[in-house]
Each structure stands twice: as C-alpha cells, then as structure tokens.
Short mmCIF file of C-alpha atoms (C1' of nucleotides) in Angstrom, two decimals:
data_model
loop_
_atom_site.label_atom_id
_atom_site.label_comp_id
_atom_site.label_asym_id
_atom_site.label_seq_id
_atom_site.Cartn_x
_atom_site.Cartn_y
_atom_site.Cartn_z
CA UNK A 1 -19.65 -24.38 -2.63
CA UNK A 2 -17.93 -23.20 -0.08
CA UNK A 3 -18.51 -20.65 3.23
CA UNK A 4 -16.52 -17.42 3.21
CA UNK A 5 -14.00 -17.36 5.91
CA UNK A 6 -12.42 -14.84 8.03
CA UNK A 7 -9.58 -12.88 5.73
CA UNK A 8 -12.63 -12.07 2.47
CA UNK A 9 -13.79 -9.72 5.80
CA UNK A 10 -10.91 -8.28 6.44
CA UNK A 11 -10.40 -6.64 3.19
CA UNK A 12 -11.59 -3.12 2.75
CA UNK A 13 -15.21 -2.31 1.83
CA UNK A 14 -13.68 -0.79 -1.10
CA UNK A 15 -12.38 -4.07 -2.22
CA UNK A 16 -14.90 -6.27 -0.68
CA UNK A 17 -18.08 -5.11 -1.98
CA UNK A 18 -17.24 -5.72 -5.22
CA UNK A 19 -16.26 -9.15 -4.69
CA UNK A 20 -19.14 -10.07 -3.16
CA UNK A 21 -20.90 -9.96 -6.07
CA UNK A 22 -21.66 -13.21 -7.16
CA UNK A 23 -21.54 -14.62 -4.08
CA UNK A 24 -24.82 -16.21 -2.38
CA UNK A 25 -26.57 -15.12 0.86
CA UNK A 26 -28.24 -17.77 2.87
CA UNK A 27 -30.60 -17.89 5.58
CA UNK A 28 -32.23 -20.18 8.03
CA UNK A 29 -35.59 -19.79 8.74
CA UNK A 30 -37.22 -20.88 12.15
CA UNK A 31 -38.89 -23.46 10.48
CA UNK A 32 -35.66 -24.91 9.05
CA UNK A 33 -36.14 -24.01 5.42
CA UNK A 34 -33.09 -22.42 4.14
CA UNK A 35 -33.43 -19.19 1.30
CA UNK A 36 -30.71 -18.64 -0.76
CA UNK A 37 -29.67 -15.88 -3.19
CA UNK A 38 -27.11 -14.52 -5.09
CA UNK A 39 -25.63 -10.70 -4.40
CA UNK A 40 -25.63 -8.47 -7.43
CA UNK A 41 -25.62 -4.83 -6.30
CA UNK A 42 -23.79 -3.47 -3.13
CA UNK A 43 -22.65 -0.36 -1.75
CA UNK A 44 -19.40 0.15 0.18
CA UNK A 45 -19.02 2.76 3.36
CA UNK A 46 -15.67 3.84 3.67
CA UNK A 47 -15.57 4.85 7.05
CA UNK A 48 -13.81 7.91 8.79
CA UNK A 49 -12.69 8.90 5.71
CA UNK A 50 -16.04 9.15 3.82
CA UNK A 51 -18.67 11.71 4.86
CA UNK A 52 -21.67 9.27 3.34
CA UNK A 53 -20.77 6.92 6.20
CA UNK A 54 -22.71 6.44 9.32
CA UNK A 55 -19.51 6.38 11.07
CA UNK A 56 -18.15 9.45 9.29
CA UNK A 57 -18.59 11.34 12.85
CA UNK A 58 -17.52 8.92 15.08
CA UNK A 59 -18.69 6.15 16.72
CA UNK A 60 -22.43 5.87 18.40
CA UNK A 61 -25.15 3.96 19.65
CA UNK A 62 -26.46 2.68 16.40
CA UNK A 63 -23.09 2.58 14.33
CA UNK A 64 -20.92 1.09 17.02
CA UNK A 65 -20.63 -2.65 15.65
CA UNK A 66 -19.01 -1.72 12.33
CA UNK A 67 -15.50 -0.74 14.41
CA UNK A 68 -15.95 -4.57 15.31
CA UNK A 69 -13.40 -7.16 12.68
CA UNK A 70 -15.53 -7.79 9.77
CA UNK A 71 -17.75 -10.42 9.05
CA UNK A 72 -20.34 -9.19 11.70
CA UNK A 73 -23.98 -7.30 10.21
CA UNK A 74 -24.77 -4.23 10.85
CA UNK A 75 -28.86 -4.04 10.38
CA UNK A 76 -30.49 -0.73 10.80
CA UNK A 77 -34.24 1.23 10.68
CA UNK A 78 -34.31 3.47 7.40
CA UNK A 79 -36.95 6.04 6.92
CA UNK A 80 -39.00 4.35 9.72
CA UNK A 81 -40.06 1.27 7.52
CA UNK A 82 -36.96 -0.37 6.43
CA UNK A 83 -34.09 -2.58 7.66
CA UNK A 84 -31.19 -2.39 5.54
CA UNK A 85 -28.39 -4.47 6.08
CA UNK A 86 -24.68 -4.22 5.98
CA UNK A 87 -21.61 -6.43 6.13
CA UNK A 88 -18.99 -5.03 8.31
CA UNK A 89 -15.53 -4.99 6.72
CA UNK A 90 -11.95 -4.37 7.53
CA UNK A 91 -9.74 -4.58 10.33
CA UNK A 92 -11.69 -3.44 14.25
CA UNK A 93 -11.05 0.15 15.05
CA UNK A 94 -11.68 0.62 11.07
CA UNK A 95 -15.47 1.43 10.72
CA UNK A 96 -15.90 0.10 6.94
CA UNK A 97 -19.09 -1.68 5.93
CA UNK A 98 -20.73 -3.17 2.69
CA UNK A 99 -24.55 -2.42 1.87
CA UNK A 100 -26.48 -5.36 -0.07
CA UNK A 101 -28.42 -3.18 -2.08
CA UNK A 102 -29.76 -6.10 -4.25
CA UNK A 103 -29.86 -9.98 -4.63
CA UNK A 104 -31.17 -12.28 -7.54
CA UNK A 105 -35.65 -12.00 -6.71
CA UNK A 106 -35.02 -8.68 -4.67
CA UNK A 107 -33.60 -5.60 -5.54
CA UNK A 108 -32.94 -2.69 -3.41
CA UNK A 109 -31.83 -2.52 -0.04
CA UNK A 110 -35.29 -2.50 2.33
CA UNK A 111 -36.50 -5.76 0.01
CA UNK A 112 -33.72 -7.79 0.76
CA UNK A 113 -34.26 -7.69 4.44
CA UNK A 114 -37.84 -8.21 4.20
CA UNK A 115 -37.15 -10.93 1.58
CA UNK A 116 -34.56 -12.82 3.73
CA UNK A 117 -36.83 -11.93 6.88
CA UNK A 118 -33.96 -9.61 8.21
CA UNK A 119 -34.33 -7.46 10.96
CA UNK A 120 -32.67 -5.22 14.28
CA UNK A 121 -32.68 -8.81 15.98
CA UNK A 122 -29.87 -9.44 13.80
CA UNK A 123 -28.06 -6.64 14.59
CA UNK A 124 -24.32 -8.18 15.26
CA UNK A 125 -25.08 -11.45 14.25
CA UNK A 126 -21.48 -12.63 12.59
CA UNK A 127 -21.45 -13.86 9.01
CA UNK A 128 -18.50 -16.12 9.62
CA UNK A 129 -20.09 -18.65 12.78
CA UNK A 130 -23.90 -17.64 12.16
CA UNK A 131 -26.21 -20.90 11.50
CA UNK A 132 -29.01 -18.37 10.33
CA UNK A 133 -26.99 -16.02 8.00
CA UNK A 134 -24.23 -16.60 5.93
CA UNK A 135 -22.61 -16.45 3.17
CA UNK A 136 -21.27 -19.03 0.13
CA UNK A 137 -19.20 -18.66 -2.52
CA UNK A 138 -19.07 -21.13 -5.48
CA UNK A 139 -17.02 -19.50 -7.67
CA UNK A 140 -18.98 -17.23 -9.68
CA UNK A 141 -17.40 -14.22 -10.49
CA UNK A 142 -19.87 -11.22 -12.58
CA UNK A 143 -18.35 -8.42 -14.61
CA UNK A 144 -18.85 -5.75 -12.75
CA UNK A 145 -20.56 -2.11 -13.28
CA UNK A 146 -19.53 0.70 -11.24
CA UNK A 147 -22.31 3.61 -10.63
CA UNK A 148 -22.61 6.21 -7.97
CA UNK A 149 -24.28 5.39 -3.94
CA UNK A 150 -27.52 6.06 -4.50
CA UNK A 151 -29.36 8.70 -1.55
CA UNK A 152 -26.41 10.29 0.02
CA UNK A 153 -27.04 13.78 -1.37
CA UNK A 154 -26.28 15.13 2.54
CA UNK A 155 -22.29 13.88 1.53
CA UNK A 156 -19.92 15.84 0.40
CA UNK A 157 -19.52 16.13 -3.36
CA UNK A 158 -16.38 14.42 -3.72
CA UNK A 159 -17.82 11.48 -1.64
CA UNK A 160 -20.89 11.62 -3.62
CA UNK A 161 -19.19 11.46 -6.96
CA UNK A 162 -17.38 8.67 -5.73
CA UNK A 163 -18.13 5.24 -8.10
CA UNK A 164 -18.90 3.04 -4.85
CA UNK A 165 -21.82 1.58 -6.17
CA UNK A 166 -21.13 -2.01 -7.74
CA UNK A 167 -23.78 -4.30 -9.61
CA UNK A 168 -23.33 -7.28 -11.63
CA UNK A 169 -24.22 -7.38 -15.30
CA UNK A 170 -25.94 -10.18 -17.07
CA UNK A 171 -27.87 -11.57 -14.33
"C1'" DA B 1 -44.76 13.23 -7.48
"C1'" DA B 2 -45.19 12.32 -2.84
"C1'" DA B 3 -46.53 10.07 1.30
"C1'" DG B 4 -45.50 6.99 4.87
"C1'" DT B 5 -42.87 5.83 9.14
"C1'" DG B 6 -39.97 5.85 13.48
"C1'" DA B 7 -35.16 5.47 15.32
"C1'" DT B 8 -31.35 8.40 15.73
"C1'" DC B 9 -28.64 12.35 16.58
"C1'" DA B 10 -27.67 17.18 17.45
"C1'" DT B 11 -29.53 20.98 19.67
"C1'" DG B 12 -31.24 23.42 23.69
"C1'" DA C 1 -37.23 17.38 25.59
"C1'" DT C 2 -37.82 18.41 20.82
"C1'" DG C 3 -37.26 18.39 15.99
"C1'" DA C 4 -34.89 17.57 11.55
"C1'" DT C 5 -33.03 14.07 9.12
"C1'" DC C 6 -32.60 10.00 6.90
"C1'" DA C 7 -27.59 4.40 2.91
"C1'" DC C 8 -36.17 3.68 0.82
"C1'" DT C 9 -40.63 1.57 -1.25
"C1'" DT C 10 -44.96 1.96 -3.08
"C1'" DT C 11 -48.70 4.05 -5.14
"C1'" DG C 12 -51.07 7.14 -8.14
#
DNA sequence: AAAGTGATCATG
DNA sequence: ATGATCACTTTG
C-alpha cells in the first residue's frame, strides 16, 4: 500500500483516469476516522483541446486551479446541489483534469463528495501532501470498460463521441 | 418524467 | 444587473 507520488499526476487525463481505477481514495475526517474506497468509474477533461471541458474557453474564476501541476482537486457546485470533484492532471499551463464519477459504496459523481464529506473547502487541496485526502495504490489493476462522458450534450459531437468514460468491471 | 438548487459565465 | 446554463440525484 503505497501513496501515489508526483509523476502518476503528471500524466495526461487521458492516460491517468484510467489508471486510477483501482486505486483507493482516502479521507480524514475531523474526528480522526479515516474512509477509504476504491475508484471504479472516472471521467477525463482534456483541456483546451476538448469543448466538454470547463477550461475549453480559457481560464476563469472557477476553473483556474486545473492549469496548476497535477495532483491538486478541483471541487465544484453542479446544478446547485452537488460538489463534484476532480483530480487535476498534467503538466501547469495544461488544464487537464480527471472526474471520480464513482467509488466502491457510491456511484456517481455528487455521491462521492457527499460520501467522502467533500466540498468547495477543498477546492485546491493537493492529493500528493494532503493529510485529509489522498490517494493509495496497492496494486490492483481492473479491466477496464470504455463508455462515453455522460451530460455533456452542450460539446461538440466529436468530443461527445469521444470514449472518455472509464469504469472497472467485476467489482 | 421532472423538479430541485445556486454558482458561474456571457450578455447588456 | 440579469438570465440561461449546467461534468446530477431523487422521487413518483
């Protein structure tokens, strides 16, 4: 069991996302208990380059941490009710990020922030030093299925049809 | 099938 | 300043 260090961010969300399935997200409660789950469906934002991005149009307000190096989360307010949370990737200056969509006791993206108690507060909070959110690996590696991002139907078509969707079989 | 909810961004 | 738009969940 062992924490995920600086270079698994660096890669691209494209090649990240998937290989963070399997992998375990842990959190430290205020009361000290620690909740751990593994990652079996993710999403991965391509940045300038794809028009489902939130940095598609440049950088702003609410997007501006994923042009930080990854490793860092990028928590946002969805439909006025949900955080959803996002693992920045890549290199800074390249705007790529990772949804966790789903994790072993809560699928889809608004219940794994309410189930790992996940909110705006965390906004920036990096992965890599964090003693309240991080992530493990211990060597678990899922087949993988790939599927289409889910609620991007204001993307172009070719970004749309794009099979950035990744979730582990046999969970 | 459709509401519920509020930050965010583009427009004026 | 205002309004449309959301990387969704739950209920009926």
């Amino acid at each position: 069991m062992k924490r995920i260090n600086e270079n698994f961010f660096k890669l691209s969300a494209n090649e990240l996302a998937p290989k963070l399935l399997g992998k375990i997200l842990c959190r430290r409660f205020d009361d000290g208990s620690v909740r751990k789950a593994r990652i079996i469906e993710t999403e991965c934002y391509m940045g300038e380059i794809d028009s489902a991005s939130h940095a598609y149009k440049g950088k702003t307000e609410r997007n501006k941490i994923m042009f930080e190096r990854g490793g860092v989360a990028y928590v946002y307010l969805c439909y006025g009710i949900h955080f959803l949370f996002n693992i920045v990737s890549g290199e800074a200056g390249s705007p790529e990020g990772v949804l966790i969509r789903g994790v072993e006791g809560a699928v889809g993206p608004g219940n794994v922030t309410r189930y790992f108690g996940i909110d705006k507060t965390f906004y920036g909070e990096d992965l890599k030093i964090s003693n309240i959110l991080w992530i493990e690996d211990d060597g678990a590696q899922p087949q993988i299925n790939y599927k289409k991002r889910i609620g991007i139907n204001y993307a172009k078509e070719i970004d749309q049809n794009r099979l950035w969707r990744f979730i582990a079989k046999d969970i």
